[in-house]
Short mmCIF file of C-alpha atoms in Angstrom, two decimals:
data_model
loop_
_atom_site.label_atom_id
_atom_site.label_comp_id
_atom_site.label_asym_id
_atom_site.label_seq_id
_atom_site.Cartn_x
_atom_site.Cartn_y
_atom_site.Cartn_z
CA UNK W 1 -16.62 -44.15 10.27
CA UNK W 2 -19.25 -43.82 7.51
CA UNK W 3 -20.42 -46.97 5.72
CA UNK W 4 -19.05 -45.84 2.34
CA UNK W 5 -15.64 -45.16 3.89
CA UNK W 6 -15.59 -48.62 5.46
CA UNK W 7 -16.30 -50.28 2.11
CA UNK W 8 -13.10 -48.78 0.70
CA UNK W 9 -11.14 -50.66 3.37
CA UNK W 10 -12.66 -54.09 2.60
CA UNK W 11 -11.08 -56.55 0.15
CA UNK W 12 -11.65 -60.20 -0.67
CA UNK W 13 -8.99 -62.49 0.79
CA UNK W 14 -8.86 -64.18 -2.64
CA UNK W 15 -7.86 -60.92 -4.39
CA UNK W 16 -4.28 -60.67 -5.64
CA UNK W 17 -1.59 -58.63 -3.95
CA UNK W 18 -1.56 -56.38 -7.02
CA UNK W 19 -5.25 -55.66 -6.45
CA UNK W 20 -4.57 -55.01 -2.78
CA UNK W 21 -1.86 -52.49 -3.70
CA UNK W 22 -4.29 -50.64 -5.95
CA UNK W 23 -6.87 -50.58 -3.16
CA UNK W 24 -4.29 -49.27 -0.69
CA UNK W 25 -3.19 -46.60 -3.16
CA UNK W 26 -6.80 -45.41 -3.38
CA UNK W 27 -6.71 -44.82 0.39
CA UNK W 28 -4.01 -42.17 0.07
CA UNK W 29 -4.35 -39.69 2.92
CA UNK W 30 -6.19 -42.16 5.15
CA UNK W 31 -5.18 -45.11 7.31
CA UNK W 32 -3.50 -47.58 4.95
CA UNK W 33 -5.11 -50.80 6.17
CA UNK W 34 -7.43 -53.23 4.39
CA UNK W 35 -9.84 -55.68 6.03
CA UNK W 36 -9.82 -59.07 4.30
CA UNK W 37 -13.06 -61.07 4.13
CA UNK W 38 -13.94 -64.52 2.82
CA UNK W 39 -16.74 -65.48 0.41
CA UNK W 40 -19.30 -65.39 3.25
CA UNK W 41 -18.24 -61.86 4.23
CA UNK W 42 -16.54 -63.00 7.44
CA UNK W 43 -13.41 -61.08 8.34
CA UNK W 44 -10.30 -63.21 8.09
CA UNK W 45 -7.40 -60.76 8.44
CA UNK W 46 -5.85 -57.38 7.77
CA UNK W 47 -3.28 -56.40 5.18
CA UNK W 48 -1.05 -53.35 4.84
CA UNK W 49 1.63 -52.28 2.39
CA UNK W 50 4.16 -53.63 4.90
CA UNK W 51 2.59 -57.10 4.72
CA UNK W 52 2.72 -56.98 0.93
CA UNK W 53 6.33 -55.78 0.94
CA UNK W 54 7.40 -58.66 3.18
CA UNK W 55 5.59 -61.13 0.92
CA UNK W 56 7.30 -59.71 -2.16
CA UNK W 57 10.71 -59.96 -0.53
CA UNK W 58 10.16 -63.63 0.24
CA UNK W 59 8.30 -64.66 -2.94
CA UNK W 60 8.75 -61.94 -5.55
CA UNK W 61 5.16 -62.55 -6.74
CA UNK W 62 2.31 -60.05 -7.04
CA UNK W 63 -0.14 -62.73 -8.19
CA UNK W 64 -0.33 -64.32 -4.73
CA UNK W 65 -3.66 -63.93 -2.93
CA UNK W 66 -4.31 -61.60 -0.01
CA UNK W 67 -4.85 -64.63 2.25
CA UNK W 68 -1.22 -65.63 1.61
CA UNK W 69 0.17 -62.40 3.05
CA UNK W 70 -2.45 -61.04 5.45
CA UNK W 71 -2.17 -60.75 9.22
CA UNK W 72 -4.56 -63.29 10.75
CA UNK W 73 -4.19 -62.37 14.44
CA UNK W 74 -5.96 -59.06 14.02
CA UNK W 75 -7.50 -56.86 16.69
CA UNK W 76 -11.20 -56.05 16.57
CA UNK W 77 -14.13 -54.79 18.63
CA UNK W 78 -17.21 -56.90 19.25
CA UNK W 79 -20.46 -55.26 18.21
CA UNK W 80 -22.65 -54.58 21.26
CA UNK W 81 -19.83 -55.33 23.69
CA UNK W 82 -17.24 -52.58 23.31
CA UNK W 83 -15.35 -52.11 26.56
CA UNK W 84 -13.46 -48.93 27.36
CA UNK W 85 -10.46 -50.85 28.69
CA UNK W 86 -10.12 -52.54 25.28
CA UNK W 87 -10.31 -49.17 23.54
CA UNK W 88 -7.58 -47.76 25.77
CA UNK W 89 -5.39 -50.81 25.10
CA UNK W 90 -5.80 -50.37 21.33
CA UNK W 91 -4.75 -46.73 21.64
CA UNK W 92 -1.76 -47.75 23.76
CA UNK W 93 -0.69 -50.17 21.03
CA UNK W 94 -1.13 -47.36 18.46
CA UNK W 95 -3.59 -49.41 16.43
CA UNK W 96 -5.38 -46.75 14.44
CA UNK W 97 -8.09 -48.45 12.39
CA UNK W 98 -10.14 -51.09 14.21
CA UNK W 99 -13.05 -53.08 12.75
CA UNK W 100 -16.26 -53.82 14.63
CA UNK W 101 -17.53 -57.33 13.91
CA UNK W 102 -20.91 -58.87 14.60
CA UNK W 103 -21.56 -62.23 16.24
CA UNK W 104 -21.01 -63.98 12.88
CA UNK W 105 -17.68 -62.28 12.30
CA UNK W 106 -18.90 -59.88 9.61
CA UNK W 107 -17.74 -56.28 9.58
CA UNK W 108 -20.45 -54.05 11.06
CA UNK W 109 -18.42 -50.85 11.38
CA UNK W 110 -15.00 -49.44 12.12
CA UNK W 111 -13.36 -46.82 14.28
CA UNK W 112 -10.43 -44.68 13.20
CA UNK W 113 -8.59 -43.61 16.34
CA UNK W 114 -6.83 -40.97 14.32
CA UNK W 115 -10.19 -39.18 14.33
CA UNK W 116 -12.00 -40.76 17.28
CA UNK W 117 -10.69 -40.13 20.81
CA UNK W 118 -12.63 -42.87 22.55
CA UNK W 119 -15.81 -44.98 22.50
CA UNK W 120 -17.83 -44.07 25.55
CA UNK W 121 -20.97 -46.02 26.56
CA UNK W 122 -23.07 -42.89 26.89
CA UNK W 123 -26.10 -41.21 25.40
CA UNK W 124 -25.97 -37.41 25.31
CA UNK W 125 -28.56 -34.65 25.67
CA UNK W 126 -27.67 -31.04 24.87
CA UNK W 127 -29.94 -28.35 26.29
CA UNK W 128 -30.58 -25.71 23.61
CA UNK W 129 -33.91 -24.12 24.52
CA UNK W 130 -32.82 -20.83 26.09
CA UNK W 131 -33.43 -17.38 24.63
CA UNK W 132 -29.90 -16.04 25.18
CA UNK W 133 -31.31 -12.68 26.21
CA UNK W 134 -27.96 -11.24 27.34
CA UNK W 135 -26.65 -11.65 23.79
CA UNK W 136 -29.38 -9.58 22.17
CA UNK W 137 -29.69 -8.30 19.47
CA UNK W 138 -27.74 -11.26 18.00
CA UNK W 139 -30.24 -13.73 19.47
CA UNK W 140 -33.38 -11.90 18.36
CA UNK W 141 -33.43 -13.91 15.15
CA UNK W 142 -30.92 -16.69 15.86
CA UNK W 143 -30.91 -19.13 18.78
CA UNK W 144 -27.72 -18.77 20.83
CA UNK W 145 -26.43 -22.31 20.08
CA UNK W 146 -26.39 -21.43 16.37
CA UNK W 147 -24.34 -18.25 16.76
CA UNK W 148 -21.00 -18.74 15.04
CA UNK W 149 -17.67 -18.77 16.82
CA UNK W 150 -15.09 -18.72 14.06
CA UNK W 151 -16.63 -20.64 11.19
CA UNK W 152 -18.80 -23.00 13.29
CA UNK W 153 -21.92 -22.77 15.39
CA UNK W 154 -21.34 -22.96 19.15
CA UNK W 155 -23.31 -26.18 19.50
CA UNK W 156 -21.39 -27.87 16.68
CA UNK W 157 -18.13 -27.71 18.64
CA UNK W 158 -19.84 -29.77 21.33
CA UNK W 159 -21.59 -32.24 19.03
CA UNK W 160 -18.38 -32.88 17.10
CA UNK W 161 -16.43 -33.51 20.31
CA UNK W 162 -19.09 -35.94 21.56
CA UNK W 163 -18.92 -37.74 18.21
CA UNK W 164 -15.12 -37.94 18.52
CA UNK W 165 -15.69 -39.74 21.80
CA UNK W 166 -17.82 -42.37 20.08
CA UNK W 167 -21.13 -41.01 21.37
CA UNK W 168 -23.59 -41.53 18.56
CA UNK W 169 -26.99 -41.29 20.30
CA UNK W 170 -27.21 -37.49 20.69
CA UNK W 171 -30.33 -35.45 21.41
CA UNK W 172 -30.85 -31.69 21.34
CA UNK W 173 -33.75 -30.25 23.34
CA UNK W 174 -35.18 -27.08 21.82
CA UNK W 175 -37.72 -24.34 22.52
CA UNK W 176 -36.83 -20.80 21.40
CA UNK W 177 -36.59 -20.61 17.59
CA UNK W 178 -36.74 -24.42 17.62
CA UNK W 179 -37.37 -24.69 13.88
CA UNK W 180 -33.90 -23.26 13.13
CA UNK W 181 -32.20 -25.90 15.27
CA UNK W 182 -34.34 -28.62 13.71
CA UNK W 183 -33.31 -27.45 10.24
CA UNK W 184 -29.66 -27.27 11.30
CA UNK W 185 -29.67 -30.87 12.54
CA UNK W 186 -31.54 -32.24 9.54
CA UNK W 187 -28.08 -33.13 8.20
CA UNK W 188 -25.23 -34.82 10.08
CA UNK W 189 -22.84 -32.86 12.29
CA UNK W 190 -19.54 -34.55 13.02
CA UNK W 191 -20.83 -37.62 11.20
CA UNK W 192 -23.74 -37.99 13.64
CA UNK W 193 -27.45 -37.36 13.12
CA UNK W 194 -28.46 -35.53 16.29
CA UNK W 195 -32.18 -35.76 17.08
CA UNK W 196 -34.14 -32.69 18.16
CA UNK W 197 -36.79 -32.84 20.89
CA UNK W 198 -39.00 -29.76 21.20
CA UNK W 199 -40.28 -28.55 24.59
CA UNK W 200 -43.98 -27.68 24.54
CA UNK W 201 -43.11 -24.94 27.06
CA UNK W 202 -40.17 -23.94 29.23
CA UNK W 203 -39.32 -26.85 31.50
CA UNK W 204 -36.25 -25.55 33.35
CA UNK W 205 -32.60 -26.37 32.82
CA UNK W 206 -33.06 -30.15 32.78
CA UNK W 207 -36.81 -30.78 32.67
CA UNK W 208 -36.90 -31.39 28.91
CA UNK W 209 -34.69 -34.49 29.30
CA UNK W 210 -37.86 -36.29 30.46
CA UNK W 211 -39.21 -35.84 26.90
CA UNK W 212 -36.31 -37.73 25.32
CA UNK W 213 -37.14 -41.25 24.12
CA UNK W 214 -34.65 -43.82 22.90
CA UNK W 215 -31.90 -43.55 25.52
CA UNK W 216 -30.05 -46.86 25.44
CA UNK W 217 -27.07 -46.67 27.82
CA UNK W 218 -27.03 -46.89 31.60
CA UNK W 219 -25.44 -43.44 31.86
CA UNK W 220 -26.40 -40.19 30.16
CA UNK W 221 -24.29 -37.09 29.54
CA UNK W 222 -26.37 -33.93 29.91
CA UNK W 223 -24.85 -30.55 29.12
CA UNK W 224 -25.58 -26.97 28.20
CA UNK W 225 -25.12 -26.42 24.48
CA UNK W 226 -23.62 -22.92 24.71
CA UNK W 227 -20.23 -23.93 26.14
CA UNK W 228 -16.74 -24.08 24.71
CA UNK W 229 -14.64 -26.60 26.62
CA UNK W 230 -11.69 -28.94 26.26
CA UNK W 231 -12.96 -31.27 29.00
CA UNK W 232 -11.72 -34.86 28.70
CA UNK W 233 -14.99 -36.80 28.56
CA UNK W 234 -13.21 -40.14 28.87
CA UNK W 235 -11.54 -39.13 32.13
CA UNK W 236 -14.86 -37.86 33.46
CA UNK W 237 -16.64 -41.08 32.52
CA UNK W 238 -13.95 -43.26 34.10
CA UNK W 239 -14.17 -41.24 37.33
CA UNK W 240 -17.99 -41.42 37.26
CA UNK W 241 -18.04 -45.17 36.67
CA UNK W 242 -15.27 -46.10 39.11
CA UNK W 243 -16.77 -44.02 41.92
CA UNK W 244 -20.18 -45.63 41.49
CA UNK W 245 -21.72 -42.15 41.41
CA UNK W 246 -25.38 -41.59 40.71
CA UNK W 247 -24.51 -38.20 39.27
CA UNK W 248 -21.20 -36.52 38.52
CA UNK W 249 -20.90 -32.76 38.07
CA UNK W 250 -18.15 -31.31 35.90
CA UNK W 251 -16.63 -28.49 37.91
CA UNK W 252 -14.36 -25.54 37.21
CA UNK W 253 -12.01 -23.93 39.73
CA UNK W 254 -13.29 -20.54 40.89
CA UNK W 255 -11.16 -18.19 42.98
CA UNK W 256 -12.44 -15.26 45.03
CA UNK W 257 -9.92 -12.67 46.20
CA UNK W 258 -11.07 -10.27 48.92
CA UNK W 259 -9.27 -6.91 48.68
CA UNK W 260 -9.69 -6.17 52.41
CA UNK W 261 -8.59 -7.58 55.74
CA UNK W 262 -11.21 -10.06 56.96
CA UNK W 263 -12.16 -10.20 60.64
CA UNK W 264 -12.29 -13.58 62.40
CA UNK W 265 -15.07 -13.22 64.95
CA UNK W 266 -16.30 -14.97 68.05
CA UNK W 267 -19.57 -13.25 68.73
CA UNK W 268 -18.71 -9.58 69.14
CA UNK W 269 -15.05 -10.32 69.81
CA UNK W 270 -12.41 -10.08 67.11
CA UNK W 271 -10.03 -13.04 67.33
CA UNK W 272 -7.81 -12.10 64.43
CA UNK W 273 -7.39 -10.52 61.03
CA UNK W 274 -6.66 -12.14 57.67
CA UNK W 275 -5.18 -9.72 55.16
CA UNK W 276 -6.69 -9.90 51.64
CA UNK W 277 -7.49 -13.64 51.70
CA UNK W 278 -8.13 -15.78 48.66
CA UNK W 279 -10.78 -18.50 48.67
CA UNK W 280 -10.88 -21.36 46.19
CA UNK W 281 -14.08 -23.09 45.17
CA UNK W 282 -15.40 -25.40 42.48
CA UNK W 283 -18.29 -24.11 40.36
CA UNK W 284 -20.90 -26.05 38.40
CA UNK W 285 -19.84 -26.19 34.73
CA UNK W 286 -23.21 -27.29 33.35
CA UNK W 287 -22.02 -30.76 32.33
CA UNK W 288 -23.36 -33.85 34.10
CA UNK W 289 -23.16 -37.62 33.88
CA UNK W 290 -26.14 -39.33 35.50
CA UNK W 291 -27.50 -42.83 35.83
CA UNK W 292 -30.36 -43.10 33.36
CA UNK W 293 -32.69 -44.62 35.96
CA UNK W 294 -32.58 -41.40 37.98
CA UNK W 295 -34.05 -39.37 35.12
CA UNK W 296 -37.41 -40.78 36.22
CA UNK W 297 -37.19 -38.33 39.12
CA UNK W 298 -37.73 -35.48 36.66
CA UNK W 299 -41.43 -34.48 36.70
CA UNK W 300 -43.26 -34.98 33.44
CA UNK W 301 -44.96 -31.59 33.20
CA UNK W 302 -43.41 -29.13 35.65
CA UNK W 303 -40.28 -26.99 35.27
CA UNK W 304 -37.27 -28.66 36.86
CA UNK W 305 -33.66 -27.54 37.04
CA UNK W 306 -30.42 -29.51 37.19
CA UNK W 307 -29.91 -28.16 40.70
CA UNK W 308 -33.28 -29.68 41.67
CA UNK W 309 -32.17 -33.12 40.50
CA UNK W 310 -28.88 -32.80 42.37
CA UNK W 311 -30.64 -31.71 45.58
CA UNK W 312 -33.25 -34.48 45.29
CA UNK W 313 -30.60 -37.15 44.74
CA UNK W 314 -28.61 -35.97 47.74
CA UNK W 315 -31.77 -35.88 49.88
CA UNK W 316 -32.49 -39.51 48.93
CA UNK W 317 -28.98 -40.62 49.86
CA UNK W 318 -27.66 -40.79 46.31
CA UNK W 319 -23.96 -40.41 45.59
CA UNK W 320 -23.17 -37.10 43.87
CA UNK W 321 -19.53 -36.43 42.97
CA UNK W 322 -17.62 -33.79 41.02
CA UNK W 323 -14.96 -33.99 38.33
CA UNK W 324 -12.62 -31.01 37.86
CA UNK W 325 -12.10 -29.71 34.34
CA UNK W 326 -8.39 -29.49 33.59
CA UNK W 327 -8.55 -27.28 30.54
CA UNK W 328 -10.62 -24.58 28.95
CA UNK W 329 -14.22 -23.91 29.88
CA UNK W 330 -16.19 -20.89 28.73
CA UNK W 331 -19.91 -20.25 29.19
CA UNK W 332 -20.87 -17.92 26.36
CA UNK W 333 -23.46 -15.87 28.22
CA UNK W 334 -22.52 -12.25 27.58
CA UNK W 335 -21.10 -10.11 24.76
CA UNK W 336 -17.71 -10.15 26.53
CA UNK W 337 -17.81 -13.97 26.67
CA UNK W 338 -18.73 -14.07 22.98
CA UNK W 339 -15.77 -11.85 22.06
CA UNK W 340 -13.46 -13.93 24.25
CA UNK W 341 -14.63 -17.12 22.53
CA UNK W 342 -13.87 -15.60 19.13
CA UNK W 343 -10.36 -14.72 20.31
CA UNK W 344 -9.74 -18.24 21.64
CA UNK W 345 -10.70 -19.78 18.31
CA UNK W 346 -8.82 -17.21 16.20
CA UNK W 347 -5.67 -17.69 18.28
CA UNK W 348 -6.06 -21.48 18.19
CA UNK W 349 -5.98 -21.67 21.97
CA UNK W 350 -8.55 -24.46 21.99
CA UNK W 351 -6.48 -27.19 20.38
CA UNK W 352 -9.21 -29.83 20.62
CA UNK W 353 -11.97 -27.69 19.13
#
C-alpha cells in the first residue's frame, strides 16, 4: 500500500469518535479500518464503524476518544520479519488490512489482502532482452514485452502479479530496444518501481542475472517476461522451501499423441504393438525459483542459459525439483500465440490477470 494511502488510515487515539467517523467515511470504497496511534506515533489499536457503533449503544456519546472504543488486541506484521505462515493465518481469519510496525511499534507500512495475494520472501528478475523475431513486423520497433495484450503490455501482467504477491524488489534485464523498456519502467507498475538492468551484449537466457545488484532475499524468482500465466506463486514458493530445493522449475503438462501403432522391440524382434499411444511429459515453463547463492555459478562475461544452470547444479549434486502449473500458461512466441492471448484476455478466461 502506498504511503499516502496508509496516512488516510491513521488516526490519533485521542481523536473523538465523531472525528473517527468522518475519517472512516472518507475511506468509502476501501477497507473501513483505522489505525490508532499515540502521541509518539506508536500504534495502540484499530477502530472500525462496528467498534464505534458498539460504543454508541453503550454510552450514546460521540465525544468519547478513539482510545475508549478501539480494539487493542490487534493483528500486525513485524517489519523485517514477515513470515508466510502468519500471512496465511491472517487470510484464514479474513483480516483484510494489516499494519506493518517497526521495532518501536510505529507504522512502517500496511498490506491490503483485498489487493495483495501474499507476501513472499523473494526477489524477482524478469528476462526481457530478446528480439521476438517470430513476431515481426510487430517487434521491429517495439520490444516483445511491451506489445499489448488487451489494454496492457505483456510484461505488466507479470509485474502486477508479482506485486500482488508482495514481491517489491523486481528487476528487468534488457537488451533489444532497451531504452523503451527503461522509459516504460521509469514510473511504477502495479505500485512497484521495477529496476532495469541492461546487458552489454547477449548473455543467454539467464546470464544477465549476474549483472543484477541489490538482491536481498535468500531465494530469487527468475522468469521470462513474455508469458501469460495464472501460476500460484505462493504454492510454488512453499513447495520450493519445504523441499529444500536448490532450484525449482515451474512445469506445464505436455501430451504427445502418436497417430500410429508403435512397435515394442527387442533387437530385431517385435515383442508387441501399442496402438496410437499417448505420452505425458512435463515441459519447462520458463519460471524458476533458485537459491541466491547459486547465482554465483553464472559466468560474469559469457553467454549462459537457464538449462546450463540446471545441468550444472545437477552435476554438482544440487537438488532440482519441479512444480506443476495448475492453470493457464501461454508463451507468446508466435503470431498464433499472440492472437490466442488476445482472445483469452477479451473472453476474461484469465481471471487473475
